[in-house]
Amino acid sequence: KQEVTQIPAALSVPEGENLVLNCSFTDSAIYNLQWFRQDPGKGLTSLLLIQSSQREQTSGRLNASLDKSSGRSTLYIAASQPGDSATYLCAANSGYSTLTFGKGTMLLVSP
Amino acid sequence: DTGVSQNPRHKITKRGQNVTFRCDPISEHNRLYWYRQTLGQGPEFLTYFQNEAQLEKSRLLSDRFSAERPKGSFSTLEIQRTEQGDSAMYLCASSLLRATQETQYFGPGTRLLVL
């Protein structure tokens, strides 16, 4: 059974800092890995999807990497802004189309 | 088309009552998923449809839960005889399965409170 862990559970940084969120998964036989953002009381917004054959994906200030062999993914956020404050979730797709989520990292970026 | 929509956004009910939620996926998306999220946790998979066929159900989906997707368009999730433990955010997602690419797009969720 796939298990996904995210570290840290919460992170507080001043505006402008670069930061890294970590995600690990127990079953390396994944189809893809997806990063989401969730604002309080809201649904999820897809940020990046990395296929199992890819090493990284970039979108604006976000860069996600994937190392299947070690069961790890990271989400790098450059030049953080207060608007980046949210919970970030990673989810592994183990090939059966259902996603297994971590508990998320709650990010607070202070002005 | 603006994305996945869910109704109602909030539902308060008394224990023992039945509730039904609706999800309208992005048009042309052939897959539709239901997840449940409790406070401080990530979403947990409940069930999914490909077109009108329900292909997988989680063990979390007790016999009090039933989901349908008639005609492969919108979907409904019904919970019978609600219990306080059913209080959660119910999220719907849709996707278009295309070779190896499948990004799930989520709706805003329906927050259920069972008193």
Coordinates of C-alpha atoms in Angstrom, one line a residue:
Chain A
K1 CA 0.0 0.0 0.0
Q2 CA 1.4 3.4 -1.0
E3 CA 2.1 5.8 1.8
V4 CA 3.0 9.5 1.3
T5 CA 4.8 11.6 3.9
Q6 CA 5.4 15.4 3.7
I7 CA 8.0 17.2 5.7
P8 CA 7.8 19.7 7.3
A9 CA 4.2 19.8 8.5
A10 CA 4.3 23.6 8.7
L11 CA 6.8 26.2 7.6
S12 CA 6.9 30.0 8.2
V13 CA 9.3 32.2 6.2
P14 CA 9.7 35.9 5.5
E15 CA 8.8 37.2 2.1
G16 CA 11.5 36.7 -0.6
E17 CA 13.0 33.5 0.8
N18 CA 13.5 30.5 -1.4
L19 CA 12.1 27.3 0.1
V20 CA 11.9 23.6 -0.4
L21 CA 9.0 21.3 0.5
N22 CA 9.6 17.6 0.8
C23 CA 7.5 14.6 -0.2
S24 CA 8.4 10.9 0.2
F25 CA 6.6 7.8 -1.0
T26 CA 7.0 4.2 0.0
D27 CA 6.2 2.5 -3.3
S28 CA 8.6 3.7 -6.1
A29 CA 6.4 2.1 -8.8
I30 CA 4.5 5.3 -9.4
Y31 CA 2.9 6.5 -12.6
N32 CA 3.3 10.1 -11.8
L33 CA 3.4 12.5 -8.9
Q34 CA 1.3 15.7 -8.6
W35 CA 1.7 18.8 -6.4
F36 CA -1.4 20.7 -5.4
R37 CA -2.1 23.9 -3.5
Q38 CA -5.1 24.2 -1.1
D39 CA -6.3 27.5 0.4
P40 CA -8.2 27.3 3.7
G41 CA -11.6 25.8 3.2
K42 CA -11.2 25.5 -0.6
G43 CA -10.6 22.7 -3.1
L44 CA -7.2 21.8 -4.6
T45 CA -5.4 23.6 -7.4
S46 CA -3.0 21.5 -9.5
L47 CA 0.5 23.1 -9.6
L48 CA 2.7 20.5 -11.3
L49 CA 2.6 17.0 -12.6
I50 CA 5.8 15.0 -13.0
Q51 CA 5.6 11.8 -15.1
S52 CA 7.6 8.8 -13.8
S53 CA 10.0 9.2 -16.7
Q54 CA 10.7 12.8 -15.9
R55 CA 13.1 14.3 -13.4
E56 CA 11.6 17.7 -13.0
Q57 CA 8.9 20.2 -14.1
T58 CA 8.9 24.0 -13.8
S59 CA 6.1 26.5 -13.8
G60 CA 7.0 30.1 -13.1
R61 CA 8.6 30.3 -9.6
L62 CA 7.9 26.6 -8.9
N63 CA 10.1 23.7 -9.7
A64 CA 9.3 20.1 -8.8
S65 CA 11.8 17.3 -8.9
L66 CA 11.3 13.6 -8.8
D67 CA 13.7 10.8 -7.7
K68 CA 11.8 7.5 -8.1
S69 CA 14.6 5.3 -6.9
S70 CA 14.8 7.1 -3.5
G71 CA 11.0 7.7 -3.3
R72 CA 11.3 11.4 -3.1
S73 CA 10.0 14.6 -4.6
T74 CA 10.7 18.2 -3.8
L75 CA 8.8 21.4 -4.5
Y76 CA 11.1 24.4 -4.8
I77 CA 9.5 27.9 -4.5
A78 CA 11.6 30.8 -5.5
A79 CA 11.3 34.3 -4.1
S80 CA 8.3 33.5 -1.9
Q81 CA 5.4 35.9 -1.6
P82 CA 2.6 36.3 0.9
G83 CA 0.2 35.1 -1.7
D84 CA 2.0 31.7 -1.7
S85 CA 0.6 31.1 1.8
A86 CA -1.4 27.9 1.6
T87 CA -1.2 24.2 2.2
Y88 CA 0.8 22.3 -0.3
L89 CA -0.1 18.6 -1.0
C90 CA 1.8 16.0 -3.0
A91 CA 0.0 13.0 -4.3
A92 CA 1.4 9.8 -5.9
N93 CA -0.4 8.0 -8.7
S94 CA 0.5 4.3 -8.4
G95 CA -1.0 3.4 -11.8
Y96 CA -4.5 2.7 -10.8
S97 CA -5.6 6.3 -11.4
T98 CA -6.3 6.9 -7.8
L99 CA -4.1 9.4 -5.9
T100 CA -2.5 8.8 -2.5
F101 CA -2.0 12.1 -0.8
G102 CA 0.3 13.3 2.0
K103 CA -1.0 15.3 4.9
G104 CA 0.4 18.5 3.4
T105 CA 2.8 21.3 4.4
M106 CA 1.2 24.4 5.7
L107 CA 3.2 27.4 4.4
L108 CA 3.0 30.9 5.8
V109 CA 4.9 33.7 4.1
S110 CA 5.0 36.9 6.1
P111 CA 5.5 40.3 4.6
Chain B
D1 CA -16.3 25.9 -19.1
T2 CA -14.9 27.1 -15.8
G3 CA -14.0 23.9 -14.1
V4 CA -15.4 21.3 -11.7
S5 CA -18.4 22.5 -9.8
Q6 CA -19.9 21.0 -6.6
N7 CA -23.2 21.6 -4.9
P8 CA -24.1 22.4 -2.2
R9 CA -20.9 24.0 -0.9
H10 CA -22.0 23.5 2.7
K11 CA -24.4 21.0 4.3
I12 CA -25.4 20.7 7.9
T13 CA -27.6 17.8 8.8
K14 CA -28.7 15.8 11.8
R15 CA -27.4 12.3 12.6
G16 CA -29.4 9.7 10.8
Q17 CA -30.5 11.9 7.9
N18 CA -29.6 11.2 4.3
V19 CA -27.7 13.7 2.2
T20 CA -26.8 13.9 -1.5
F21 CA -24.0 15.9 -3.1
R22 CA -23.6 16.7 -6.8
C23 CA -20.5 17.1 -8.9
D24 CA -20.4 18.5 -12.4
P25 CA -17.1 17.7 -14.1
I26 CA -15.2 19.6 -16.7
S27 CA -17.0 18.8 -20.0
E28 CA -15.3 16.1 -22.1
H29 CA -13.6 14.6 -19.0
N30 CA -14.2 10.9 -19.0
R31 CA -13.1 10.2 -15.4
L32 CA -14.6 11.5 -12.2
Y33 CA -13.3 10.9 -8.7
W34 CA -14.7 11.4 -5.2
Y35 CA -12.4 12.0 -2.2
R36 CA -13.0 12.8 1.4
Q37 CA -10.8 15.1 3.5
T38 CA -10.9 15.6 7.2
L39 CA -9.2 18.4 9.1
G40 CA -5.4 18.3 8.9
Q41 CA -5.4 15.3 6.6
G42 CA -4.9 14.9 2.8
P43 CA -7.8 13.8 0.7
E44 CA -8.6 10.1 0.8
F45 CA -9.9 8.3 -2.3
L46 CA -13.5 7.0 -2.2
T47 CA -14.5 6.0 -5.7
Y48 CA -14.1 6.8 -9.4
F49 CA -15.9 6.5 -12.6
Q50 CA -14.8 6.1 -16.2
N51 CA -17.7 7.4 -18.2
E52 CA -20.8 5.9 -16.4
A53 CA -19.0 2.8 -15.1
Q54 CA -17.9 2.8 -11.4
L55 CA -14.5 1.1 -11.7
E56 CA -13.1 1.2 -8.1
K57 CA -14.4 1.7 -4.6
S58 CA -12.3 2.2 -1.5
R59 CA -12.9 0.2 1.6
L60 CA -13.7 3.6 3.2
L61 CA -16.9 3.6 1.2
S62 CA -19.2 1.8 3.5
D63 CA -22.6 0.4 2.4
R64 CA -24.2 3.7 3.6
F65 CA -22.4 5.5 0.7
S66 CA -23.5 5.2 -2.9
A67 CA -22.3 7.1 -6.0
E68 CA -23.7 7.3 -9.4
R69 CA -22.8 8.9 -12.7
P70 CA -25.7 8.4 -15.0
K71 CA -24.9 9.0 -18.7
G72 CA -21.3 9.7 -17.8
S73 CA -21.9 13.3 -17.1
F74 CA -22.6 14.7 -13.5
S75 CA -22.2 12.5 -10.5
T76 CA -24.0 12.2 -7.2
L77 CA -22.7 10.9 -3.9
E78 CA -25.4 9.9 -1.3
I79 CA -24.7 9.1 2.3
Q80 CA -27.6 7.3 4.1
R81 CA -28.1 7.4 7.9
T82 CA -25.3 9.9 8.4
E83 CA -23.0 9.6 11.4
Q84 CA -20.9 12.3 13.1
G85 CA -17.8 10.6 11.7
D86 CA -19.0 11.4 8.2
S87 CA -18.3 15.1 8.9
A88 CA -15.7 16.1 6.3
M89 CA -15.0 17.9 3.1
Y90 CA -16.1 15.8 0.1
L91 CA -14.1 16.6 -3.0
C92 CA -14.8 15.8 -6.6
A93 CA -12.2 15.7 -9.3
S94 CA -12.3 15.0 -13.0
S95 CA -9.7 14.1 -15.6
L96 CA -9.3 13.2 -19.3
L97 CA -7.3 10.0 -19.6
R98 CA -4.9 10.5 -22.5
A99 CA -2.1 8.0 -22.9
T100 CA 0.2 8.6 -19.9
Q101 CA -1.1 12.1 -19.1
E102 CA -3.8 12.4 -16.5
T103 CA -4.1 15.5 -14.4
Q104 CA -6.9 15.5 -11.9
Y105 CA -8.8 18.9 -11.6
F106 CA -10.6 19.4 -8.3
G107 CA -13.8 21.2 -7.4
P108 CA -14.3 23.5 -4.4
G109 CA -15.7 20.7 -2.3
T110 CA -18.8 20.2 -0.2
R111 CA -18.3 20.6 3.5
L112 CA -20.6 18.3 5.5
L113 CA -21.3 18.8 9.2
V114 CA -23.3 16.1 11.0
L115 CA -24.7 17.1 14.3

